[in-house]
PDB file of C-alpha atoms in Angstrom:
ATOM      1  CA  ALA S   1       0.198   0.154  -0.167  1.00 50.00           C
ATOM      2  CA  PRO S   2       1.220   3.532  -0.673  1.00 52.00           C
ATOM      3  CA  SER S   3       3.002   4.986   2.384  1.00 52.00           C
ATOM      4  CA  SER S   4       1.471   7.389   4.867  1.00 54.00           C
ATOM      5  CA  ALA S   5       4.911   8.075   6.465  1.00 58.00           C
ATOM      6  CA  ALA S   6       6.327  11.657   6.598  1.00 57.00           C
ATOM      7  CA  PHE S   7       9.281  11.985   4.167  1.00 53.00           C
ATOM      8  CA  SER S   8      12.672  11.604   5.829  1.00 56.00           C
ATOM      9  CA  VAL S   9      16.411  11.115   4.542  1.00 56.00           C
ATOM     10  CA  ASP S  10      17.433   8.647   7.281  1.00 66.00           C
ATOM     11  CA  ALA S  11      18.625   5.369   6.135  1.00 69.00           C
ATOM     12  CA  THR S  12      15.710   3.439   7.413  1.00 64.00           C
ATOM     13  CA  ALA S  13      13.288   5.699   5.418  1.00 67.00           C
ATOM     14  CA  VAL S  14      15.402   5.585   2.313  1.00 68.00           C
ATOM     15  CA  GLY S  15      15.640   1.839   2.521  1.00 73.00           C
ATOM     16  CA  ASP S  16      11.646   1.539   3.089  1.00 73.00           C
ATOM     17  CA  ARG S  17      10.998   3.651  -0.116  1.00 72.00           C
ATOM     18  CA  ARG S  18      13.269   1.354  -2.197  1.00 77.00           C
ATOM     19  CA  LEU S  19      11.673  -1.689  -0.799  1.00 80.00           C
ATOM     20  CA  ARG S  20       8.021  -0.250  -1.491  1.00 77.00           C
ATOM     21  CA  SER S  21       9.298   0.614  -5.138  1.00 72.00           C
ATOM     22  CA  THR S  22      10.494  -2.807  -5.765  1.00 79.00           C
ATOM     23  CA  CYS S  23       7.485  -4.498  -4.248  1.00 80.00           C
ATOM     24  CA  LEU S  24       5.297  -2.092  -6.492  1.00 79.00           C
ATOM     25  CA  ALA S  25       7.187  -3.221  -9.765  1.00 78.00           C
ATOM     26  CA  TYR S  26       6.581  -6.891  -8.942  1.00 81.00           C
ATOM     27  CA  LEU S  27       3.069  -6.446  -8.080  1.00 84.00           C
ATOM     28  CA  ALA S  28       2.253  -4.210 -11.039  1.00 80.00           C
ATOM     29  CA  LYS S  29       4.063  -6.453 -13.402  1.00 79.00           C
ATOM     30  CA  LEU S  30       1.643  -9.339 -12.385  1.00 80.00           C
ATOM     31  CA  ASP S  31      -1.293  -7.953 -14.165  1.00 81.00           C
ATOM     32  CA  ASN S  32      -0.358  -4.343 -15.554  1.00 84.00           C
ATOM     33  CA  ASP S  33      -2.041  -2.737 -12.184  1.00 89.00           C
ATOM     34  CA  ALA S  34      -2.125   0.937 -13.361  1.00 93.00           C
ATOM     35  CA  ASP S  35      -4.624   1.788 -10.506  1.00 93.00           C
ATOM     36  CA  LEU S  36      -2.014   0.577  -7.963  1.00 91.00           C
ATOM     37  CA  CYS S  37       0.808   2.582  -9.759  1.00 92.00           C
ATOM     38  CA  ALA S  38      -1.407   5.669  -9.847  1.00 94.00           C
ATOM     39  CA  LYS S  39      -2.352   5.415  -6.027  1.00 93.00           C
ATOM     40  CA  HIS S  40       1.404   5.220  -5.306  1.00 90.00           C
ATOM     41  CA  PHE S  41       2.204   8.189  -7.550  1.00 93.00           C
ATOM     42  CA  ASP S  42      -0.626  10.313  -6.049  1.00 93.00           C
ATOM     43  CA  SER S  43       0.672   9.609  -2.363  1.00 89.00           C
ATOM     44  CA  ALA S  44       4.495   9.949  -3.043  1.00 88.00           C
ATOM     45  CA  THR S  45       6.319  12.248  -0.875  1.00 84.00           C
ATOM     46  CA  CYS S  46       9.438  12.698  -2.690  1.00 84.00           C
ATOM     47  CA  MET S  47      10.752  12.299  -6.328  1.00 87.00           C
ATOM     48  CA  SER S  48      12.118   8.649  -6.234  1.00 83.00           C
ATOM     49  CA  GLU S  49       8.480   7.623  -5.112  1.00 87.00           C
ATOM     50  CA  LYS S  50       7.133   9.358  -8.008  1.00 92.00           C
ATOM     51  CA  ILE S  51       9.555   8.193 -10.698  1.00 93.00           C
ATOM     52  CA  ALA S  52       8.856   4.413  -9.573  1.00 92.00           C
ATOM     53  CA  PRO S  53       5.102   4.229 -10.539  1.00 94.00           C
ATOM     54  CA  ALA S  54       5.283   6.696 -13.455  1.00 96.00           C
ATOM     55  CA  ALA S  55       8.232   4.405 -14.942  1.00 95.00           C
ATOM     56  CA  LEU S  56       5.971   1.400 -14.569  1.00 95.00           C
ATOM     57  CA  LEU S  57       2.937   3.033 -16.158  1.00 96.00           C
ATOM     58  CA  ALA S  58       5.105   4.327 -19.050  1.00 97.00           C
ATOM     59  CA  ALA S  59       5.621   0.781 -19.860  1.00 95.00           C
ATOM     60  CA  MET S  60       1.960  -0.301 -19.524  1.00 95.00           C
ATOM     61  CA  PRO S  61      -0.814  -0.325 -21.947  1.00 94.00           C
ATOM     62  CA  ASP S  62      -2.906   2.821 -22.541  1.00 96.00           C
ATOM     63  CA  SER S  63      -5.014   3.906 -19.840  1.00 96.00           C
ATOM     64  CA  ASP S  64      -6.739   6.943 -18.050  1.00 97.00           C
ATOM     65  CA  HIS S  65      -4.078   6.559 -15.265  1.00 97.00           C
ATOM     66  CA  ARG S  66      -1.262   6.270 -17.477  1.00 97.00           C
ATOM     67  CA  THR S  67      -2.176   9.377 -19.402  1.00 98.00           C
ATOM     68  CA  ARG S  68      -2.962  11.509 -16.065  1.00 98.00           C
ATOM     69  CA  VAL S  69       0.175  10.422 -14.219  1.00 98.00           C
ATOM     70  CA  LEU S  70       2.661  11.141 -17.039  1.00 98.00           C
ATOM     71  CA  GLN S  71       1.003  14.315 -17.842  1.00 98.00           C
ATOM     72  CA  ALA S  72       1.066  15.339 -14.252  1.00 97.00           C
ATOM     73  CA  PHE S  73       4.778  14.475 -13.895  1.00 97.00           C
ATOM     74  CA  TYR S  74       5.630  16.706 -16.814  1.00 98.00           C
ATOM     75  CA  ASP S  75       3.248  19.436 -15.950  1.00 97.00           C
ATOM     76  CA  GLN S  76       4.624  19.752 -12.450  1.00 96.00           C
ATOM     77  CA  ALA S  77       8.336  19.613 -13.673  1.00 96.00           C
ATOM     78  CA  LYS S  78       7.363  22.442 -16.278  1.00 97.00           C
ATOM     79  CA  ALA S  79       5.694  24.501 -13.835  1.00 97.00           C
ATOM     80  CA  ASN S  80       8.643  24.366 -11.453  1.00 96.00           C
ATOM     81  CA  GLY S  81      11.259  24.850 -14.120  1.00 97.00           C
ATOM     82  CA  GLU S  82      12.855  21.600 -13.226  1.00 97.00           C
ATOM     83  CA  ALA S  83      14.971  20.796 -16.276  1.00 97.00           C
ATOM     84  CA  LEU S  84      16.337  17.709 -14.733  1.00 97.00           C
ATOM     85  CA  VAL S  85      12.927  16.125 -13.943  1.00 97.00           C
ATOM     86  CA  ILE S  86      11.803  17.088 -17.403  1.00 98.00           C
ATOM     87  CA  ASN S  87      14.824  14.946 -18.719  1.00 98.00           C
ATOM     88  CA  LYS S  88      13.580  12.139 -16.480  1.00 98.00           C
ATOM     89  CA  TRP S  89      10.163  12.402 -18.181  1.00 98.00           C
ATOM     90  CA  PHE S  90      11.761  11.889 -21.657  1.00 98.00           C
ATOM     91  CA  SER S  91      13.642   9.025 -20.106  1.00 98.00           C
ATOM     92  CA  LEU S  92      10.599   7.311 -18.598  1.00 98.00           C
ATOM     93  CA  TYR S  93       9.172   7.180 -22.512  1.00 98.00           C
ATOM     94  CA  ALA S  94      12.881   6.165 -23.979  1.00 98.00           C
ATOM     95  CA  MET S  95      12.979   3.070 -21.624  1.00 97.00           C
ATOM     96  CA  ALA S  96       9.278   2.105 -22.000  1.00 97.00           C
ATOM     97  CA  ASP S  97       9.072  -1.415 -23.136  1.00 96.00           C
ATOM     98  CA  ARG S  98       5.961  -1.076 -25.286  1.00 97.00           C
ATOM     99  CA  ASP S  99       5.614  -2.045 -29.022  1.00 97.00           C
ATOM    100  CA  ASP S 100       5.280   1.511 -29.930  1.00 98.00           C
ATOM    101  CA  ALA S 101       8.406   2.594 -28.155  1.00 98.00           C
ATOM    102  CA  LEU S 102      10.455   3.606 -31.209  1.00 98.00           C
ATOM    103  CA  ALA S 103       7.643   5.570 -32.674  1.00 98.00           C
ATOM    104  CA  THR S 104       6.989   7.439 -29.476  1.00 98.00           C
ATOM    105  CA  VAL S 105      10.580   8.291 -29.138  1.00 98.00           C
ATOM    106  CA  VAL S 106      10.602   9.492 -32.622  1.00 98.00           C
ATOM    107  CA  LYS S 107       7.668  11.759 -31.913  1.00 98.00           C
ATOM    108  CA  LEU S 108       9.115  13.340 -28.670  1.00 98.00           C
ATOM    109  CA  LEU S 109      11.900  14.524 -30.989  1.00 98.00           C
ATOM    110  CA  ASP S 110       9.397  17.004 -32.220  1.00 98.00           C
ATOM    111  CA  HIS S 111       8.320  18.016 -28.580  1.00 98.00           C
ATOM    112  CA  PRO S 112       8.570  21.621 -27.844  1.00 98.00           C
ATOM    113  CA  ASP S 113      11.197  20.913 -24.794  1.00 98.00           C
ATOM    114  CA  PHE S 114      13.228  18.597 -26.643  1.00 98.00           C
ATOM    115  CA  SER S 115      16.592  19.956 -27.926  1.00 96.00           C
ATOM    116  CA  PHE S 116      20.065  19.137 -28.926  1.00 96.00           C
ATOM    117  CA  ASN S 117      21.153  20.249 -25.296  1.00 97.00           C
ATOM    118  CA  PRO S 118      23.342  17.380 -24.312  1.00 97.00           C
ATOM    119  CA  ASN S 119      21.486  16.452 -21.239  1.00 98.00           C
ATOM    120  CA  ARG S 120      18.277  16.725 -22.894  1.00 98.00           C
ATOM    121  CA  PHE S 121      19.458  14.696 -26.043  1.00 98.00           C
ATOM    122  CA  ARG S 122      20.774  11.949 -23.863  1.00 98.00           C
ATOM    123  CA  SER S 123      17.882  11.660 -21.791  1.00 98.00           C
ATOM    124  CA  LEU S 124      15.631  10.741 -24.748  1.00 98.00           C
ATOM    125  CA  VAL S 125      18.181   9.201 -27.323  1.00 98.00           C
ATOM    126  CA  ASN S 126      20.837   7.772 -25.567  1.00 98.00           C
ATOM    127  CA  THR S 127      18.285   6.348 -22.955  1.00 98.00           C
ATOM    128  CA  PHE S 128      16.495   4.534 -25.771  1.00 98.00           C
ATOM    129  CA  ALA S 129      19.789   2.923 -27.143  1.00 98.00           C
ATOM    130  CA  SER S 130      21.322   1.862 -23.624  1.00 97.00           C
ATOM    131  CA  ALA S 131      18.063   1.101 -21.683  1.00 98.00           C
ATOM    132  CA  ASN S 132      15.500  -0.140 -24.201  1.00 98.00           C
ATOM    133  CA  PRO S 133      17.320  -3.359 -25.461  1.00 97.00           C
ATOM    134  CA  ARG S 134      14.190  -4.960 -27.170  1.00 97.00           C
ATOM    135  CA  HIS S 135      13.611  -1.903 -29.294  1.00 98.00           C
ATOM    136  CA  PHE S 136      17.193  -0.923 -29.795  1.00 98.00           C
ATOM    137  CA  HIS S 137      17.877  -4.430 -30.951  1.00 98.00           C
ATOM    138  CA  ALA S 138      14.893  -4.834 -32.981  1.00 98.00           C
ATOM    139  CA  ASN S 139      14.950  -7.709 -35.645  1.00 96.00           C
ATOM    140  CA  ASP S 140      14.471  -5.223 -38.456  1.00 97.00           C
ATOM    141  CA  GLY S 141      17.380  -2.824 -37.484  1.00 98.00           C
ATOM    142  CA  SER S 142      14.975   0.050 -36.902  1.00 98.00           C
ATOM    143  CA  GLY S 143      16.641   0.864 -33.579  1.00 98.00           C
ATOM    144  CA  TYR S 144      20.031   0.906 -35.163  1.00 98.00           C
ATOM    145  CA  ALA S 145      19.075   3.285 -38.051  1.00 98.00           C
ATOM    146  CA  PHE S 146      17.553   5.473 -35.565  1.00 98.00           C
ATOM    147  CA  VAL S 147      20.388   5.888 -33.458  1.00 98.00           C
ATOM    148  CA  ALA S 148      22.594   6.231 -36.749  1.00 98.00           C
ATOM    149  CA  ASP S 149      20.171   8.985 -37.810  1.00 98.00           C
ATOM    150  CA  GLN S 150      20.575  10.652 -34.481  1.00 98.00           C
ATOM    151  CA  VAL S 151      24.541  10.453 -34.557  1.00 98.00           C
ATOM    152  CA  ILE S 152      24.711  12.087 -37.726  1.00 98.00           C
ATOM    153  CA  ALA S 153      22.117  14.577 -36.643  1.00 97.00           C
ATOM    154  CA  ILE S 154      23.888  15.655 -33.683  1.00 98.00           C
ATOM    155  CA  ASP S 155      27.542  15.242 -34.829  1.00 97.00           C
ATOM    156  CA  ALA S 156      27.633  18.885 -36.097  1.00 93.00           C
ATOM    157  CA  ASN S 157      26.414  20.342 -32.998  1.00 95.00           C
ATOM    158  CA  ASN S 158      28.165  18.423 -30.430  1.00 97.00           C
ATOM    159  CA  PRO S 159      30.724  15.751 -31.711  1.00 97.00           C
ATOM    160  CA  GLN S 160      31.540  14.427 -28.062  1.00 97.00           C
ATOM    161  CA  VAL S 161      27.889  13.435 -27.656  1.00 98.00           C
ATOM    162  CA  ALA S 162      27.479  11.950 -31.333  1.00 98.00           C
ATOM    163  CA  ALA S 163      30.595   9.901 -30.437  1.00 98.00           C
ATOM    164  CA  ARG S 164      29.344   8.601 -27.297  1.00 97.00           C
ATOM    165  CA  LEU S 165      26.072   7.696 -28.777  1.00 98.00           C
ATOM    166  CA  CYS S 166      27.804   6.024 -31.528  1.00 98.00           C
ATOM    167  CA  THR S 167      29.753   3.535 -29.196  1.00 98.00           C
ATOM    168  CA  THR S 168      26.257   1.829 -28.704  1.00 98.00           C
ATOM    169  CA  LEU S 169      26.798   0.291 -32.064  1.00 98.00           C
ATOM    170  CA  ALA S 170      30.344  -0.757 -31.352  1.00 97.00           C
ATOM    171  CA  THR S 171      29.340  -3.943 -29.716  1.00 96.00           C
ATOM    172  CA  TRP S 172      28.301  -5.424 -33.100  1.00 97.00           C
ATOM    173  CA  ARG S 173      30.407  -8.377 -33.116  1.00 97.00           C
ATOM    174  CA  ARG S 174      28.804  -9.701 -29.920  1.00 97.00           C
ATOM    175  CA  TYR S 175      25.622 -10.407 -31.660  1.00 97.00           C
ATOM    176  CA  GLU S 176      24.199 -13.170 -34.057  1.00 97.00           C
ATOM    177  CA  PRO S 177      24.753 -12.398 -37.693  1.00 97.00           C
ATOM    178  CA  VAL S 178      21.631 -10.659 -38.470  1.00 97.00           C
ATOM    179  CA  ARG S 179      21.975  -8.147 -35.781  1.00 97.00           C
ATOM    180  CA  ALA S 180      25.697  -7.870 -36.050  1.00 98.00           C
ATOM    181  CA  ASN S 181      25.358  -7.100 -39.906  1.00 98.00           C
ATOM    182  CA  LEU S 182      22.721  -4.439 -39.223  1.00 98.00           C
ATOM    183  CA  MET S 183      24.570  -2.695 -36.515  1.00 98.00           C
ATOM    184  CA  LYS S 184      27.714  -2.658 -38.876  1.00 98.00           C
ATOM    185  CA  ALA S 185      25.701  -1.408 -41.774  1.00 98.00           C
ATOM    186  CA  ALA S 186      24.747   1.518 -39.224  1.00 98.00           C
ATOM    187  CA  LEU S 187      28.252   2.095 -38.313  1.00 98.00           C
ATOM    188  CA  GLU S 188      29.181   2.357 -42.090  1.00 98.00           C
ATOM    189  CA  ARG S 189      26.572   4.714 -42.888  1.00 98.00           C
ATOM    190  CA  ILE S 190      27.859   6.921 -40.007  1.00 98.00           C
ATOM    191  CA  LYS S 191      31.349   6.653 -40.999  1.00 98.00           C
ATOM    192  CA  ALA S 192      30.433   7.619 -44.760  1.00 97.00           C
ATOM    193  CA  SER S 193      28.616  10.539 -43.604  1.00 96.00           C
ATOM    194  CA  PRO S 194      29.928  13.800 -45.147  1.00 95.00           C
ATOM    195  CA  ALA S 195      31.647  16.322 -42.838  1.00 93.00           C
ATOM    196  CA  LEU S 196      31.804  13.816 -39.881  1.00 97.00           C
ATOM    197  CA  SER S 197      33.648  15.070 -37.020  1.00 97.00           C
ATOM    198  CA  LYS S 198      37.042  13.745 -35.875  1.00 97.00           C
ATOM    199  CA  ASP S 199      35.488  12.310 -32.706  1.00 97.00           C
ATOM    200  CA  THR S 200      32.679  10.395 -34.214  1.00 98.00           C
ATOM    201  CA  LEU S 201      34.949   9.192 -37.166  1.00 98.00           C
ATOM    202  CA  GLU S 202      37.452   7.755 -34.763  1.00 97.00           C
ATOM    203  CA  ILE S 203      34.606   5.826 -32.811  1.00 98.00           C
ATOM    204  CA  ALA S 204      33.268   4.387 -36.140  1.00 98.00           C
ATOM    205  CA  THR S 205      36.306   3.451 -37.711  1.00 98.00           C
ATOM    206  CA  ARG S 206      37.625   1.736 -34.830  1.00 97.00           C
ATOM    207  CA  ALA S 207      34.405  -0.118 -34.162  1.00 98.00           C
ATOM    208  CA  LEU S 208      34.482  -1.280 -37.730  1.00 98.00           C
ATOM    209  CA  ALA S 209      38.331  -2.203 -37.562  1.00 95.00           C
TER     210      ALA S 209
END
């Protein structure tokens, strides 16, 4: 059940919140209990207690609870000017294990609050590449193609961010032939991109060597 205890930063309270969030994750996974997650979100006394149910809801099927909670998470962060929390909001969608995960991430590239600011960009694109394995490693290569597109897109603005994102494709040899070839093709497309920065070119070249 949601906690009624006052917020505290002592070790016992922190441990209790972590345990409660872990239990919530197990219970919610049993039957996509959006109502339970929403109750925990509404009773939260700190950000960690809000993030846990919001992340679970982000990965669940569409529902009124899901829509309301994710919108409330964003609206509160926006009203308070909390850029780091808005970054987290983008990350919730990027890591959500839903069939429309990639389509949602692509749509969020056009969100008014998305930008090539390094932290904002990483919160969406890098989180997708590193924390959403089913969709990054989709059989059709769509996740790899998306990441390659974003490496090329941000390279002119921030070569360091582009190079870091490019490393998510550098492990292609660890995978079975179909995925390995798709990852390799994405790296080759990055390497062949005109006016590629030295940082990103080095990563792509080394990964393909």
